mmCIF file of C-alpha atoms in Angstrom:
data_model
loop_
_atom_site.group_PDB
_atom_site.id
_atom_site.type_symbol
_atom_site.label_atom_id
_atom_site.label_comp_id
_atom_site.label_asym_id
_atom_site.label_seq_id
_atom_site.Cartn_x
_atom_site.Cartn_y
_atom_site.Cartn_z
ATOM 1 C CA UNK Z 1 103.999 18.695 133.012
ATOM 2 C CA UNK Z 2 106.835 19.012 135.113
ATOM 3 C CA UNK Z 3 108.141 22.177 133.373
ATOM 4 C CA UNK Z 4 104.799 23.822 133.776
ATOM 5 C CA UNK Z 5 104.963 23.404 137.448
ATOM 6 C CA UNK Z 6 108.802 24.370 137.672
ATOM 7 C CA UNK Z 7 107.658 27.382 135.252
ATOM 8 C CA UNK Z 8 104.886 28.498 137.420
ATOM 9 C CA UNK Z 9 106.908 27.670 140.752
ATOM 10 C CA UNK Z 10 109.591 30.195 139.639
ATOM 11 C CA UNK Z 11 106.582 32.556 138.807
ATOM 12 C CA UNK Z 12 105.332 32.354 142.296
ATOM 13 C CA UNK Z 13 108.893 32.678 143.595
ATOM 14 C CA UNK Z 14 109.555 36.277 141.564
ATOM 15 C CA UNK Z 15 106.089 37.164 142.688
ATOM 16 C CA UNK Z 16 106.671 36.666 146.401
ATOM 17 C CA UNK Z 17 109.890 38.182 146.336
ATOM 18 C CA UNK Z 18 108.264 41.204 144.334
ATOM 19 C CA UNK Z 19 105.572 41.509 147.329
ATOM 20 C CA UNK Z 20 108.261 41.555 149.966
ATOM 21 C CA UNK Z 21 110.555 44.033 148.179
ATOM 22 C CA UNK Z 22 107.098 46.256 148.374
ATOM 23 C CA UNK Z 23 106.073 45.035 151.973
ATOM 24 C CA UNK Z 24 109.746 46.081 153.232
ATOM 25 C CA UNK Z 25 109.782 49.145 151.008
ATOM 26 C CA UNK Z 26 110.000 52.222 153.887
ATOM 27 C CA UNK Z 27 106.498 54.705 153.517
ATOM 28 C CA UNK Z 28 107.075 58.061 152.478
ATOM 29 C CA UNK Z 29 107.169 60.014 154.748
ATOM 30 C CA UNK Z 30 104.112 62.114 156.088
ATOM 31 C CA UNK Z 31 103.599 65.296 157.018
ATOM 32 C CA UNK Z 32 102.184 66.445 160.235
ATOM 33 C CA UNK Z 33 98.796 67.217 158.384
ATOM 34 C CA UNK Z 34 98.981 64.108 156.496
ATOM 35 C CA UNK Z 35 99.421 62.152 159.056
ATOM 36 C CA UNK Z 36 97.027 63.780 161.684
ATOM 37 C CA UNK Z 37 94.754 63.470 158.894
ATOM 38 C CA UNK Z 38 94.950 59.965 158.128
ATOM 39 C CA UNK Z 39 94.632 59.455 162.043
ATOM 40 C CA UNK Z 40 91.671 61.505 162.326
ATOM 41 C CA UNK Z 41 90.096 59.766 158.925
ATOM 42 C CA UNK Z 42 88.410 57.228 161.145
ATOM 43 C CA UNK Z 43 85.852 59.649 163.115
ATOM 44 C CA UNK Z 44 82.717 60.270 161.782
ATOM 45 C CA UNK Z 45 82.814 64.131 160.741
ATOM 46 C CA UNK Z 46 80.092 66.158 159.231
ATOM 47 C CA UNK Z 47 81.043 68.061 156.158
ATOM 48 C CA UNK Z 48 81.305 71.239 157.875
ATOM 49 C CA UNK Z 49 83.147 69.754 160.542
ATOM 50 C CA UNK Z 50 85.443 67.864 158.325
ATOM 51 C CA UNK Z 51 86.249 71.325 156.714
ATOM 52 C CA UNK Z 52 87.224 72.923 159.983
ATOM 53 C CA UNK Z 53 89.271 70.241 160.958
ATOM 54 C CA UNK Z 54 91.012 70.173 157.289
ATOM 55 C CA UNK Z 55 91.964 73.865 158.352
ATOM 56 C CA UNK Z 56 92.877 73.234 161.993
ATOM 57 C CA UNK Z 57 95.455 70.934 160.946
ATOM 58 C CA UNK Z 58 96.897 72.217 157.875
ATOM 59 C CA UNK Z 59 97.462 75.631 160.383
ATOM 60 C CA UNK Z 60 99.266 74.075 163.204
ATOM 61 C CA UNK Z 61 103.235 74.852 163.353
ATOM 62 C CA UNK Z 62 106.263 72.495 163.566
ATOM 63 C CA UNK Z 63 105.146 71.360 167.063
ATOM 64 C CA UNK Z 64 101.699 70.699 166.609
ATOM 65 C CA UNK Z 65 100.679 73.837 168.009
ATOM 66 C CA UNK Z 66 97.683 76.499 166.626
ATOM 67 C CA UNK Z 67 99.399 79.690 167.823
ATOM 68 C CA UNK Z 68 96.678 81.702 166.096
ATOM 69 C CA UNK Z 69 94.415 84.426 167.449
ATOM 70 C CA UNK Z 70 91.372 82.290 167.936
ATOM 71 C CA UNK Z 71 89.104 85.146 166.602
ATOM 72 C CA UNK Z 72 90.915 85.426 163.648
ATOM 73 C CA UNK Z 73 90.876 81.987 162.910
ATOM 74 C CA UNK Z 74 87.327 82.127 163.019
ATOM 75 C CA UNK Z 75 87.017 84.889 160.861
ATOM 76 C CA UNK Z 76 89.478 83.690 158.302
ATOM 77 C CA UNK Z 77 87.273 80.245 157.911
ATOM 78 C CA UNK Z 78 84.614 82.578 156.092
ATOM 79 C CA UNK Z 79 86.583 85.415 154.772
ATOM 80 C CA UNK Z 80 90.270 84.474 154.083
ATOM 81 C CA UNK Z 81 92.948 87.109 154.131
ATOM 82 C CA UNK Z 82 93.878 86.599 150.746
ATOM 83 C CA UNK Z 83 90.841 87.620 147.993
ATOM 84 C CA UNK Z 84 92.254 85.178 145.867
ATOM 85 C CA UNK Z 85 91.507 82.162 148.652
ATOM 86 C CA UNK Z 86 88.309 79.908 148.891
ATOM 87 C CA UNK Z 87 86.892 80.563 151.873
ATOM 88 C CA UNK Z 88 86.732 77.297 154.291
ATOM 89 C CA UNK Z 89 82.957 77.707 154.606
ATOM 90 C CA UNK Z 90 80.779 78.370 151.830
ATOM 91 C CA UNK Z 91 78.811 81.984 151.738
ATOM 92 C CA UNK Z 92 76.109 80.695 152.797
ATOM 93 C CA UNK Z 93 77.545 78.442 156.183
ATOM 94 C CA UNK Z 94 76.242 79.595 159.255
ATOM 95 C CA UNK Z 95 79.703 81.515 160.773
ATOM 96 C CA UNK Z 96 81.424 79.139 163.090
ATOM 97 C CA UNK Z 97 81.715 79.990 166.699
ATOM 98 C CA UNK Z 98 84.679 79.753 169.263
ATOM 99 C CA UNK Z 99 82.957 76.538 171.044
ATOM 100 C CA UNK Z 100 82.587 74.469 167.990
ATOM 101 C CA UNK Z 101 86.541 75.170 167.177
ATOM 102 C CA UNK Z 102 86.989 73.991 170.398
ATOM 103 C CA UNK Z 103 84.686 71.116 170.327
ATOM 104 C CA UNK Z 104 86.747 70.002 167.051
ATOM 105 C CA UNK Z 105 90.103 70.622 168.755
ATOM 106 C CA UNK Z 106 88.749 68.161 171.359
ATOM 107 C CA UNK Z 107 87.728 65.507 169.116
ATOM 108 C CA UNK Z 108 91.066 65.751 167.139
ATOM 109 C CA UNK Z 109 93.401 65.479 170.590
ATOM 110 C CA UNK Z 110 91.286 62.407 171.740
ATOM 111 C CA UNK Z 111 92.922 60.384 169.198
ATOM 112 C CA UNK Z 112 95.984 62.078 168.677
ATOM 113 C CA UNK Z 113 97.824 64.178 171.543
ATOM 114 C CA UNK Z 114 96.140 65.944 174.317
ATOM 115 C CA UNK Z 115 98.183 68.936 173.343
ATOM 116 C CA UNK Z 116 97.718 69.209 169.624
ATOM 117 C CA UNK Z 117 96.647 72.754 168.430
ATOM 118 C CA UNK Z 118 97.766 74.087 171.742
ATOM 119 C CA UNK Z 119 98.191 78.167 171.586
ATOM 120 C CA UNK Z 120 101.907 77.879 173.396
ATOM 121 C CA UNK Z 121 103.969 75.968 175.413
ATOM 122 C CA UNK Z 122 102.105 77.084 178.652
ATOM 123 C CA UNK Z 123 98.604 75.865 177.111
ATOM 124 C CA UNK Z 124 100.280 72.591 175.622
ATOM 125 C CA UNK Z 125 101.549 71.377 179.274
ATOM 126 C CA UNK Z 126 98.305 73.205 180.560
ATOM 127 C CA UNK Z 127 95.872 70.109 178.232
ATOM 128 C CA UNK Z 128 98.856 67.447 178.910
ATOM 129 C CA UNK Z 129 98.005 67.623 182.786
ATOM 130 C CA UNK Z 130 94.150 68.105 182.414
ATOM 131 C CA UNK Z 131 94.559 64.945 180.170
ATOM 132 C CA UNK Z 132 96.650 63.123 182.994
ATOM 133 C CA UNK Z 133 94.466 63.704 185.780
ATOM 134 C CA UNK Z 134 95.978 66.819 187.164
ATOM 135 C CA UNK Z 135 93.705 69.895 188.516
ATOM 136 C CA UNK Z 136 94.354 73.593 187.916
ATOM 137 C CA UNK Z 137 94.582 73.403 192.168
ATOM 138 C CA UNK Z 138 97.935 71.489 191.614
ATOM 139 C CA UNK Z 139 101.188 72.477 192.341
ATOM 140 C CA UNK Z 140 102.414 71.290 188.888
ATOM 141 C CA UNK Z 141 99.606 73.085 187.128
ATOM 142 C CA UNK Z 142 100.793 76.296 189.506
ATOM 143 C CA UNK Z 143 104.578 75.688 188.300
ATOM 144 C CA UNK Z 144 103.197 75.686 184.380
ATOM 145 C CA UNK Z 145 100.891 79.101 185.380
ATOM 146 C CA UNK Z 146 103.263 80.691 187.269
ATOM 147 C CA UNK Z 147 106.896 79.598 187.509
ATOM 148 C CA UNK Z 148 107.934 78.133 184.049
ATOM 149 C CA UNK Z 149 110.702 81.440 184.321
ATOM 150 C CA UNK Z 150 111.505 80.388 187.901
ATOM 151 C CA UNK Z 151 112.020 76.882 186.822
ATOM 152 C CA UNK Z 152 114.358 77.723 183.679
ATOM 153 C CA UNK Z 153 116.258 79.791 186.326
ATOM 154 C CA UNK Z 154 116.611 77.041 189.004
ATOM 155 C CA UNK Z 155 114.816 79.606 191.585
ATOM 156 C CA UNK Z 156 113.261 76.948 193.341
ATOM 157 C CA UNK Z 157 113.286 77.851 196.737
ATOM 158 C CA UNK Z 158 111.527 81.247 195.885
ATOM 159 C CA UNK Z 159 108.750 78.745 194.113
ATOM 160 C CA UNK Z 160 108.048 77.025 197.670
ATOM 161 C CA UNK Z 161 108.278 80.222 199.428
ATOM 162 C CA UNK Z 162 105.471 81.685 197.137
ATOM 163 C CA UNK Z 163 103.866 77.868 196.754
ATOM 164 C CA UNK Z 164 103.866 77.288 200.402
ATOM 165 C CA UNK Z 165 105.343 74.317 199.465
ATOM 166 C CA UNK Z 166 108.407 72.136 200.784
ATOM 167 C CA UNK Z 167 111.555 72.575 198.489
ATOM 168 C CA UNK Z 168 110.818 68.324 197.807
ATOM 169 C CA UNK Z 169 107.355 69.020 197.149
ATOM 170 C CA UNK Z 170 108.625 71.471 194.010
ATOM 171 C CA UNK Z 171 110.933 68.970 192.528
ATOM 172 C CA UNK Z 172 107.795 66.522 192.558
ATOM 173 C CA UNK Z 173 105.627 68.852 190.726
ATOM 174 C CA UNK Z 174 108.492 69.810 188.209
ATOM 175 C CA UNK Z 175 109.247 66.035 187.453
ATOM 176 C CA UNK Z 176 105.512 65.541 186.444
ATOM 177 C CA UNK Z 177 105.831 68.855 184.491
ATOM 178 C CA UNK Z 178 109.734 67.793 182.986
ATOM 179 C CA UNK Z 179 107.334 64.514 181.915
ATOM 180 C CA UNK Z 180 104.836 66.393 179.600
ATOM 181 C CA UNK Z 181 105.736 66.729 176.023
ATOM 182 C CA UNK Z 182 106.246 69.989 174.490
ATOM 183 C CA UNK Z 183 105.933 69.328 171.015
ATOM 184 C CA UNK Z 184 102.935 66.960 170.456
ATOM 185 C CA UNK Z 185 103.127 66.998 167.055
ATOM 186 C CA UNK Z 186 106.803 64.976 167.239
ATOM 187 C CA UNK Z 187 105.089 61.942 166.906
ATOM 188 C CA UNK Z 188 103.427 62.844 163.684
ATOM 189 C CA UNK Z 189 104.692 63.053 160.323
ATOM 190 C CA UNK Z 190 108.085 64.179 160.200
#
């Protein structure tokens, strides 16, 4: 009897060593898609909009951005460029529309990054300060519209000459906008 418990203690030993090999064993990585996708996996998605979504993500670039002509990413959901290419939507799917790519982007950044399928840089710090409060009557929101060039160049004084703003005030509103990420989909994937 007291070999059969030795036996089945050593069993239990290999086997819980075997688990935490596994448990300590690094994830592959992800990519971007993959792991927006597994993110996004808990919303509840209609078919069609699970297809959209599917295509958002797969087209966004290295920094999570959707630099694509919005029109003809709507176009190329029913009628890809390539013949060879399953369309996104069936023949017989109503066509989408601009607003309900947009609603989807919405749903997607509320539980990922406020910026995700930005167009460009301007649009991703544009969502990042809508998302943190900031109004398009703000001087960082005027720095992202209007001086991103200025900034890079270190013209600040002609910013709060043109801003009406005090030289302080401009460093303020570039801090906030030095805060904002510009590649949302860092976090993501690898």
């Amino acid at each position: 009897e007291g070999a059969g418990l030795e036996s089945r203690s050593r069993r239990d030993d290999e086997a819980d060593k075997k688990f935490e090999a596994m448990a300590n064993t690094p994830d592959l990585e992800k990519s971007l898609p993959e792991a927006l996708l597994e993110e996004l996996a808990m919303l509840e998605w209609s078919a069609r909009e699970r297809d959209i979504t599917e295509y958002l993500v797969w087209s966004l670039d290295g920094h999570g951005w959707l630099p694509v002509d919005r029109e003809a990413l709507l176009r190329e959901l029913v009628q890809p460029e390539d013949p060879q290419e399953t369309p996104v939507l069936g023949p017989d799917a109503a066509a989408p529309t601009l607003e309900e790519v947009e609603t989807i982007l919405y749903k997607i950044r509320s539980v990922t990054h406020p910026a995700i399928g930005a167009r460009d840089l301007r649009d991703c710090l544009q969502l990042q300060l809508l998302a943190h409060g900031w109004s398009d009557a703000s001087l960082p929101w005027a720095i992202v519209q209007q001086h991103l060039e200025d900034v890079e160049h270190n013209r600040l004084p002609r910013i709060a000459k043109e801003r009406n703003a005090s030289l302080e005030q401009i460093k303020d509103a570039i801090e906030v906008v030095k805060s904002l990420d510009p590649n949302p989909g860092a976090g993501f994937g690898y």
